[in-house]
Rosetta silent file (secondary structure, phi, psi, omega in degrees, C-alpha in Angstrom):
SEQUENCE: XXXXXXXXXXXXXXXXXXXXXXXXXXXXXXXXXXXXXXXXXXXXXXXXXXXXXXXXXXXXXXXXXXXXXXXXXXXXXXXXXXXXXXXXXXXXXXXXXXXXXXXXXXXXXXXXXXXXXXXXXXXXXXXXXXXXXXXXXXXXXXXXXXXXXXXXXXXXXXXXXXXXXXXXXXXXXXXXXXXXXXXXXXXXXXXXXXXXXXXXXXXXXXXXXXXXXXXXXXX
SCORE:     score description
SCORE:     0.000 S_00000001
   1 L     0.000  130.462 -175.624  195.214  -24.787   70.929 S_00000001
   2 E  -104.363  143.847 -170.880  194.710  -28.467   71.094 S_00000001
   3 E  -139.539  130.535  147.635  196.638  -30.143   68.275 S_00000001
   4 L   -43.392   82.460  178.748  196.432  -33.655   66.867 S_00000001
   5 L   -78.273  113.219  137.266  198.745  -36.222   66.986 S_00000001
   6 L   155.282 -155.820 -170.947  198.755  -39.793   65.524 S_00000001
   7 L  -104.863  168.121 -176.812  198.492  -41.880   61.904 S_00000001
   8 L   -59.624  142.257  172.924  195.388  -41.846   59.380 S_00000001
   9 L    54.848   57.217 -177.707  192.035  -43.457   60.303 S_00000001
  10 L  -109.529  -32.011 -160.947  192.642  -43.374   63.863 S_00000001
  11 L    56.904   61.184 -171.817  189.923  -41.249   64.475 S_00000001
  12 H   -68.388  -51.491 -174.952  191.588  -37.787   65.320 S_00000001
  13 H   -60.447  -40.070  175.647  188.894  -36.271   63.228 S_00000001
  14 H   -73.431  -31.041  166.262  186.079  -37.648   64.545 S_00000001
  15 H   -61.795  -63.418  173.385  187.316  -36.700   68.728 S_00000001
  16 H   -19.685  -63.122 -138.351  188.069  -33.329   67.257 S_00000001
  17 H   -88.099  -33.932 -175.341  184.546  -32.793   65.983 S_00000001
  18 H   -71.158  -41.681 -174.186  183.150  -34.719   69.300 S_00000001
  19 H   -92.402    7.511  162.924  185.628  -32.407   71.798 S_00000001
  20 H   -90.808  -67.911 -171.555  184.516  -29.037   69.575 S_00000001
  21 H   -42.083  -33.194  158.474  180.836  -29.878   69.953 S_00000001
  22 H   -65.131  -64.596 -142.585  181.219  -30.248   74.007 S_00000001
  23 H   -71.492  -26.442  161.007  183.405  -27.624   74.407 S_00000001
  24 H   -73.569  -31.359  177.375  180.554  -25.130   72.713 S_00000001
  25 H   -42.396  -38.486 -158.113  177.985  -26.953   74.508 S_00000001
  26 L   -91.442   38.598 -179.955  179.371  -25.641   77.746 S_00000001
  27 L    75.323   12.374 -178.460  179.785  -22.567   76.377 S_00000001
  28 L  -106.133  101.507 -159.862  183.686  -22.477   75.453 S_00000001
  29 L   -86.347  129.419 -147.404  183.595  -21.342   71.653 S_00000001
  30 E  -132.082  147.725 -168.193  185.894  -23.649   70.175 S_00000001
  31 E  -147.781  135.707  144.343  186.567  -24.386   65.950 S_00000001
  32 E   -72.566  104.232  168.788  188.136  -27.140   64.013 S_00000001
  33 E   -98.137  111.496  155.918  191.071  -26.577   61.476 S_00000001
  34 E   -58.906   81.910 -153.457  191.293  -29.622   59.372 S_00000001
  35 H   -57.007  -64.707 -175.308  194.830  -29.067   57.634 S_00000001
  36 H   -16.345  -47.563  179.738  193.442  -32.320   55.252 S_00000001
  37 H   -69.557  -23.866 -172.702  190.776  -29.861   53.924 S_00000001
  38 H   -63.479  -41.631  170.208  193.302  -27.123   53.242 S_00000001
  39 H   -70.029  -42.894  167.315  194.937  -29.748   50.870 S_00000001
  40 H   -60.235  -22.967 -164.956  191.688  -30.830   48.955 S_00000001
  41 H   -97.729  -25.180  176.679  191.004  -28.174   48.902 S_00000001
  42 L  -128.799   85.807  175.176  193.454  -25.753   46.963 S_00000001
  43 L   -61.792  -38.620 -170.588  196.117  -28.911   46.129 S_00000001
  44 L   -86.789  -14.923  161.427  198.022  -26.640   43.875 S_00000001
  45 L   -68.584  -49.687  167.257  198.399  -24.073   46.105 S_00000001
  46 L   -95.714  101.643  178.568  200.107  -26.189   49.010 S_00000001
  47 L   -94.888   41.138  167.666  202.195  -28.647   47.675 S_00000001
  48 L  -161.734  175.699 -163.628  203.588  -29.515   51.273 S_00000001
  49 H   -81.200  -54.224  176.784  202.208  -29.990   54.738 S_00000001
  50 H   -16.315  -50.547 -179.485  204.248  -27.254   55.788 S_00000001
  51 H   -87.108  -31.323 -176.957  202.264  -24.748   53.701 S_00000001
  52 H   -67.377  -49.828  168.276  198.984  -26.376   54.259 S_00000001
  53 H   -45.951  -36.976  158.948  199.802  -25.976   58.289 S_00000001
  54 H   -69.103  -20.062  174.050  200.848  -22.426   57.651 S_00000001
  55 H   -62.511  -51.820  171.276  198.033  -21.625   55.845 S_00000001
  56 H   -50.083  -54.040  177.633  195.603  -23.356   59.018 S_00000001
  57 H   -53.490  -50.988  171.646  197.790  -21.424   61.661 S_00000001
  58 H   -80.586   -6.178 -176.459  197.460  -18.477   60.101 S_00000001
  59 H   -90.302    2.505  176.241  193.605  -18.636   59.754 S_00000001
  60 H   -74.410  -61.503 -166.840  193.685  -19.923   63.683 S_00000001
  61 H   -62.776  -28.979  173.063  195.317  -16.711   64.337 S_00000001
  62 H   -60.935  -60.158  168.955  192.757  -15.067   62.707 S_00000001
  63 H   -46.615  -45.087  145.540  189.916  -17.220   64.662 S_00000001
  64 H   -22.737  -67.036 -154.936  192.043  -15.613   67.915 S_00000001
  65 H  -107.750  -17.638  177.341  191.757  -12.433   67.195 S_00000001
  66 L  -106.752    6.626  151.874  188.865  -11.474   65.106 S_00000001
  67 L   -82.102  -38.822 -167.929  186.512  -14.138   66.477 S_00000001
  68 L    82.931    7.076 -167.813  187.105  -13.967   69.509 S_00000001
  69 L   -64.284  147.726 -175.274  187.759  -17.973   69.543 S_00000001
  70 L  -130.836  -11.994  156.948  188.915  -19.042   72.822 S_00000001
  71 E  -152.040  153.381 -162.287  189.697  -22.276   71.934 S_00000001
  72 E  -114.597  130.800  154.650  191.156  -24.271   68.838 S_00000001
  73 E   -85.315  111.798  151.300  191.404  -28.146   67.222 S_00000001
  74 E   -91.530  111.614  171.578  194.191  -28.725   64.990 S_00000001
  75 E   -39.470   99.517  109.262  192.928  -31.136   62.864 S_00000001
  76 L  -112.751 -157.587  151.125  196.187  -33.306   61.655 S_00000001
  77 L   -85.073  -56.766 -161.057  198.439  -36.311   61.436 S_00000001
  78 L    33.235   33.021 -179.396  201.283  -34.390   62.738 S_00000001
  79 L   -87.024   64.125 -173.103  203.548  -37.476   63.142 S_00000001
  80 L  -167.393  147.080  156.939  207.228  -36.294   62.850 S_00000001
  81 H   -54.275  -60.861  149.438  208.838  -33.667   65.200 S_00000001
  82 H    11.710  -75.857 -172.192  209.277  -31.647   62.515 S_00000001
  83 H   -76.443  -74.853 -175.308  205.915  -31.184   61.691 S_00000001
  84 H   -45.636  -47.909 -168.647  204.908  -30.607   65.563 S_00000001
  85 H   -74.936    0.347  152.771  207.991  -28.141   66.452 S_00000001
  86 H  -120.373   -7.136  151.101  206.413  -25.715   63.674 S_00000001
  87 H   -63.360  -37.521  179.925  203.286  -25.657   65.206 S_00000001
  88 H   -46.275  -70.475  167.049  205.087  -25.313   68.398 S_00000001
  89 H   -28.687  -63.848 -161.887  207.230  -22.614   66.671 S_00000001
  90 H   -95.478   -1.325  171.593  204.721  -20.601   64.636 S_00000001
  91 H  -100.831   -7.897  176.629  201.795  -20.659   68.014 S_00000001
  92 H   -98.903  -27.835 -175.799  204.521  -19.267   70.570 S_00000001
  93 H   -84.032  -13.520 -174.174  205.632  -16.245   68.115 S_00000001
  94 H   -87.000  -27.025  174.044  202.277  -15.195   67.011 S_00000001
  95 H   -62.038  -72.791 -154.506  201.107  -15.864   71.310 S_00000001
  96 H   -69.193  -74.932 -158.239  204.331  -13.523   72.275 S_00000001
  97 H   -45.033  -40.811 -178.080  203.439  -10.699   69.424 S_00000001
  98 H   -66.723  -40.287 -169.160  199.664  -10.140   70.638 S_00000001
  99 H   -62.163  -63.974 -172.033  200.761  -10.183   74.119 S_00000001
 100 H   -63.353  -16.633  141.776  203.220   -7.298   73.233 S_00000001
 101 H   -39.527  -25.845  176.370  200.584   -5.589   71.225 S_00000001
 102 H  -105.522  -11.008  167.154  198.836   -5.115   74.195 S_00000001
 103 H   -42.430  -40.789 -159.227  201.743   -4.142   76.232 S_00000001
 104 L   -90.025   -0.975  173.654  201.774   -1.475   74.274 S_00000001
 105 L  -144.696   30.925  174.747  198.662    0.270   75.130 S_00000001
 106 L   -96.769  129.426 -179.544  197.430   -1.680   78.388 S_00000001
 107 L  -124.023  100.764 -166.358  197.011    0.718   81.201 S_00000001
 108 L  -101.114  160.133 -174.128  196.769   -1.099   84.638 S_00000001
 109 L   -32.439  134.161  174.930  194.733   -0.034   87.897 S_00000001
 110 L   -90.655  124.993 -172.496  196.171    2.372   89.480 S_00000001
 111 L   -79.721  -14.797 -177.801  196.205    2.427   93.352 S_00000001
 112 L   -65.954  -68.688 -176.029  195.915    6.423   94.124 S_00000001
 113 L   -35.324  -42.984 -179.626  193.462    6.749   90.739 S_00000001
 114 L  -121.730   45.969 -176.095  191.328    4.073   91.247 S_00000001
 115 L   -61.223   -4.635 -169.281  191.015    3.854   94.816 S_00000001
 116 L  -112.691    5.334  175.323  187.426    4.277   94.865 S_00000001
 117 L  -104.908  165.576  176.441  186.781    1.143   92.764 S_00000001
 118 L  -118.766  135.879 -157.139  186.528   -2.475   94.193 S_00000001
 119 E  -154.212  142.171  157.956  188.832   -4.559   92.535 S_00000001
 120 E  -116.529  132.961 -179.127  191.177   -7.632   92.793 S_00000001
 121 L  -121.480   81.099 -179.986  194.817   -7.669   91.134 S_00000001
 122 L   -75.763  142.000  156.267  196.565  -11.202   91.058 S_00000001
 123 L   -91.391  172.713  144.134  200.135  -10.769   90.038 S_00000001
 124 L    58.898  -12.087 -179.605  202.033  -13.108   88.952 S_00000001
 125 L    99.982   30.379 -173.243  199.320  -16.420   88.579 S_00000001
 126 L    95.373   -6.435 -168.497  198.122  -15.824   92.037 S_00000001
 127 L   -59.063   -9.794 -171.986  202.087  -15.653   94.144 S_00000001
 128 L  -147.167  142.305  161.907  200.209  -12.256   95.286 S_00000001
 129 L  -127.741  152.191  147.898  196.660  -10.266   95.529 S_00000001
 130 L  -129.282  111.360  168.174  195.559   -7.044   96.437 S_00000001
 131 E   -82.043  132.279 -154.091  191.918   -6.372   97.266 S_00000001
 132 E  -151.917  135.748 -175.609  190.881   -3.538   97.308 S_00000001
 133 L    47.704   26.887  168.247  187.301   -1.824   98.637 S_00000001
 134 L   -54.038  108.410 -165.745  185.570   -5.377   99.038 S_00000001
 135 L  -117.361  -15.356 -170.692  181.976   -4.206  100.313 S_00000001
 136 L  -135.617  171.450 -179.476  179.296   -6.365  100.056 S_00000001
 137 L   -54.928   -7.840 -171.972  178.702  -10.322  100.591 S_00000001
 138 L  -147.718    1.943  157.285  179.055  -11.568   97.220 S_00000001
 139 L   -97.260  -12.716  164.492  182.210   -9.522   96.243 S_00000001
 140 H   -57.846  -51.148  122.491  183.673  -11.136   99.176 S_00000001
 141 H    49.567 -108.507 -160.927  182.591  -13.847   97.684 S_00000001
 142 H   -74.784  -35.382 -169.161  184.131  -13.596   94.273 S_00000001
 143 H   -71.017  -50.472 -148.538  187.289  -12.619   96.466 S_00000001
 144 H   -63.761  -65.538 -174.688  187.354  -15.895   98.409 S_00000001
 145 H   -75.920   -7.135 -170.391  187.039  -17.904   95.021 S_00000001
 146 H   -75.400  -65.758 -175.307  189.441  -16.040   92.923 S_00000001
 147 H   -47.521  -45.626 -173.570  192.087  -16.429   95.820 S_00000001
 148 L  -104.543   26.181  175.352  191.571  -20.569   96.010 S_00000001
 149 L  -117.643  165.721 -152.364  191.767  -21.026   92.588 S_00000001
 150 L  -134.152  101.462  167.151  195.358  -22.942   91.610 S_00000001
 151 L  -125.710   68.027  163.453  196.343  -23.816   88.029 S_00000001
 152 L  -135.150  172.490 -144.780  199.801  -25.284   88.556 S_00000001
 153 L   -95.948  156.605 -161.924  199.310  -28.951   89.564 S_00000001
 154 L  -171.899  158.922 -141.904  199.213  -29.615   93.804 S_00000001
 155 L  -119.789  142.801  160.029  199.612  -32.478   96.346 S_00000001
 156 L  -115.424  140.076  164.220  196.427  -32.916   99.269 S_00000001
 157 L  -109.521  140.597  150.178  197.396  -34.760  102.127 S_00000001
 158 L  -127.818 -177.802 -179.773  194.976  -36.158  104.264 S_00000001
 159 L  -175.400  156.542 -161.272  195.402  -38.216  107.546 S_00000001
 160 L   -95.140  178.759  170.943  193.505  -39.093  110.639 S_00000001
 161 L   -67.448  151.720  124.160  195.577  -38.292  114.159 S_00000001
 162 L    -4.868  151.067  158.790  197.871  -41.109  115.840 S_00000001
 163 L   -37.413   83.114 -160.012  197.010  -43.507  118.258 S_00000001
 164 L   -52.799 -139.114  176.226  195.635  -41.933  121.188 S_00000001
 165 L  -114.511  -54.595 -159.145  195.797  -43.398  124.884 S_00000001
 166 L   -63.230  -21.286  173.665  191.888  -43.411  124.742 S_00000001
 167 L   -67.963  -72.819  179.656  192.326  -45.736  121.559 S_00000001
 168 L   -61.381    2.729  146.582  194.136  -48.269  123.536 S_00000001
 169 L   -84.717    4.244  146.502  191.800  -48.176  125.937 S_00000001
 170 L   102.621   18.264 -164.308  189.104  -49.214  123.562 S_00000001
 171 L  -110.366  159.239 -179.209  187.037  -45.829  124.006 S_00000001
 172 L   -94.549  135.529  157.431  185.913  -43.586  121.092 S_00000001
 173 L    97.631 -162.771 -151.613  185.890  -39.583  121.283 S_00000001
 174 L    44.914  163.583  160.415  187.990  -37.497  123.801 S_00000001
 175 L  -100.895   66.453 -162.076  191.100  -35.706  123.783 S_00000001
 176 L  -101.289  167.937  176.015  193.776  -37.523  125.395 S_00000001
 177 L   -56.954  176.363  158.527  197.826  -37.602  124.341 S_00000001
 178 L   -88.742  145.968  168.193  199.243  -39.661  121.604 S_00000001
 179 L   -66.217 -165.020  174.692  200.534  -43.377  122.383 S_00000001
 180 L   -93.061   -1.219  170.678  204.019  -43.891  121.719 S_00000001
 181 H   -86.783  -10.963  176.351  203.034  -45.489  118.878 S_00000001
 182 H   -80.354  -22.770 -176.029  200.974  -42.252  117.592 S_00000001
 183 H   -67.939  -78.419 -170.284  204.226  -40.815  118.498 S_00000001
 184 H   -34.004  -45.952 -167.696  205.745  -42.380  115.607 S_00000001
 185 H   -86.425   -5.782  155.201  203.256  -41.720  113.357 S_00000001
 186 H   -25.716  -62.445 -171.602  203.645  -38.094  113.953 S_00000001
 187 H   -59.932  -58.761  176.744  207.422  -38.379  112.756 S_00000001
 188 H   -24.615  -53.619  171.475  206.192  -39.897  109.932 S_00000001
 189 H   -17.277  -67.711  177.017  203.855  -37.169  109.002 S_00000001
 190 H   -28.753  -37.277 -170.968  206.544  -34.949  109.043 S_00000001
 191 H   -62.313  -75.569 -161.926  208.461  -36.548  105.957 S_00000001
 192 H   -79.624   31.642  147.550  206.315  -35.541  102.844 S_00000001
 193 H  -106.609  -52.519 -158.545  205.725  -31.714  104.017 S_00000001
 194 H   -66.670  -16.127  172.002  209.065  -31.210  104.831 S_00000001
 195 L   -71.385  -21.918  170.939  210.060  -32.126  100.658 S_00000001
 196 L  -131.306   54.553  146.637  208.134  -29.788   99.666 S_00000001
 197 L   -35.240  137.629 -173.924  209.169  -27.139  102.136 S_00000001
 198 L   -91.107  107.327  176.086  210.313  -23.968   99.996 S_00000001
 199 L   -33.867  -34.863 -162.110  214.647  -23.996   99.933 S_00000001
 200 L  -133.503   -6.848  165.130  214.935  -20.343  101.149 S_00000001
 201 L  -129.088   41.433  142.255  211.130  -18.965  102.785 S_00000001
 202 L    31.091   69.171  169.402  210.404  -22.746  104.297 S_00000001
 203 L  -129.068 -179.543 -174.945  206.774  -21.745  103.695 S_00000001
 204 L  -157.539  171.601 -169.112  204.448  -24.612  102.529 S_00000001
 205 L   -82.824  155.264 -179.084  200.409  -24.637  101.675 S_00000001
 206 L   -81.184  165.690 -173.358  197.878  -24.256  104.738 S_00000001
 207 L  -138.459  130.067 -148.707  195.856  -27.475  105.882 S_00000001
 208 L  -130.421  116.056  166.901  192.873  -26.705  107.261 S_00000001
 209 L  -113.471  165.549 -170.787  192.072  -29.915  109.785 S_00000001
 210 L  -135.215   63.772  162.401  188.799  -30.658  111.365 S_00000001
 211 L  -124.744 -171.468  167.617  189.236  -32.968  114.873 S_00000001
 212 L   -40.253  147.076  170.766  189.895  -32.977  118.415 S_00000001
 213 H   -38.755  -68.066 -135.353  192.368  -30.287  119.403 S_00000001
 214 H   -73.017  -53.329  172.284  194.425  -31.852  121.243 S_00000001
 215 H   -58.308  -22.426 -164.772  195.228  -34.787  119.177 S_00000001
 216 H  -111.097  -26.411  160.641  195.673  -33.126  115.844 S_00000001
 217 H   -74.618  -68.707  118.533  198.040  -30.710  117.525 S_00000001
 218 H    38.964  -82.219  173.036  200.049  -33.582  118.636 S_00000001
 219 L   -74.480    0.000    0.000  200.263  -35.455  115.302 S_00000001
């Protein structure tokens, strides 16, 4: 749920209508809740924002689950905490109760039962997989991209090797040592992997380099 922040005639309404109208283009089926219409529209029924936002929320919830909606605008001002921290409030308890609705009758792969299916099973947001009967070229594939995809936020480094000796000799290409000044920039390297070295399994993400051997082992 994407929710609106800011003060009237800002033009929350009009990005709303413009970021629903992409987000179906590509194919992500996405709805506007104006709370403002909920107030024109039945004023004596909500005489407070409160009720006109509970009123939106619950017809959101609705848009969830009997729609199928996969994604939401809320339409407001929402300029107070107040007023955010019960959207906040009333989209994490109705998010938690659906989940445990399905808790209650979700039945996951089994490995004896369904050993004869081909399947992947991230736990956890990817910390684990198990693949299982991958047979042909384009479920490998599917496995490959499933496996490299990462949605918690992540650092790339890149850098060329140190100085060789073959540098300071003015020639291009080969595999010769590092100077001592290549030396250095080794240690350097070193600094921003080791912060975010893991306190207790030291493991860190792989870096897949493309040079000389010799040199890139080295630096």
């Amino acid at each position: 749920m994407i929710v609106m922040v800011g003060l009237p005639a800002r033009g929350k309404t009009y990005i709303s209508k413009k970021l629903t109208r992409y987000l179906n283009w590509i194919g992500v089926t996405t709805k506007v809740f104006n709370v403002g219409q909920y107030r024109r529209d039945a004023t004596r029924s909500y005489n407070s924002f409160q009720a006109c936002a509970v009123a939106a929320l619950k017809d959101v919830c609705d848009y969830f689950t009997r729609e199928q909606g996969q994604v939401v605008v809320f339409d407001a001002t929402n300029t107070t905490l107040e007023r955010r921290e019960v959207i906040l409030q009333f989209a994490k308890e109705n998010g938690y109760k659906r989940i445990e609705c399905y808790k209650m009758t979700y039945v996951p792969l089994d490995d004896d039962k369904d050993r004869n299916l081909s399947y992947i099973k991230i736990f956890n947001v990817g910390s684990r997989y198990l693949v299982n009967r991958v047979q042909d070229h384009i479920q490998s594939r599917i496995v490959y991209y499933l496996m490299n995809i990462h949605v918690t936020p992540r650092s790339i480094y890149l850098c060329r090797h140190g100085e060789s000796e073959l540098n300071l000799a003015g020639r291009i290409g080969g595999d010769s040592g590092l100077s001592p000044r290549g030396a250095k920039v080794r240690a350097v390297c070193r600094l921003p992997v080791s912060v975010h070295l893991h306190p207790v399994s030291h493991c860190v993400c792989v870096c897949v380099c493309v040079s000389s051997p010799g040199l890139w082992g080295s630096t």
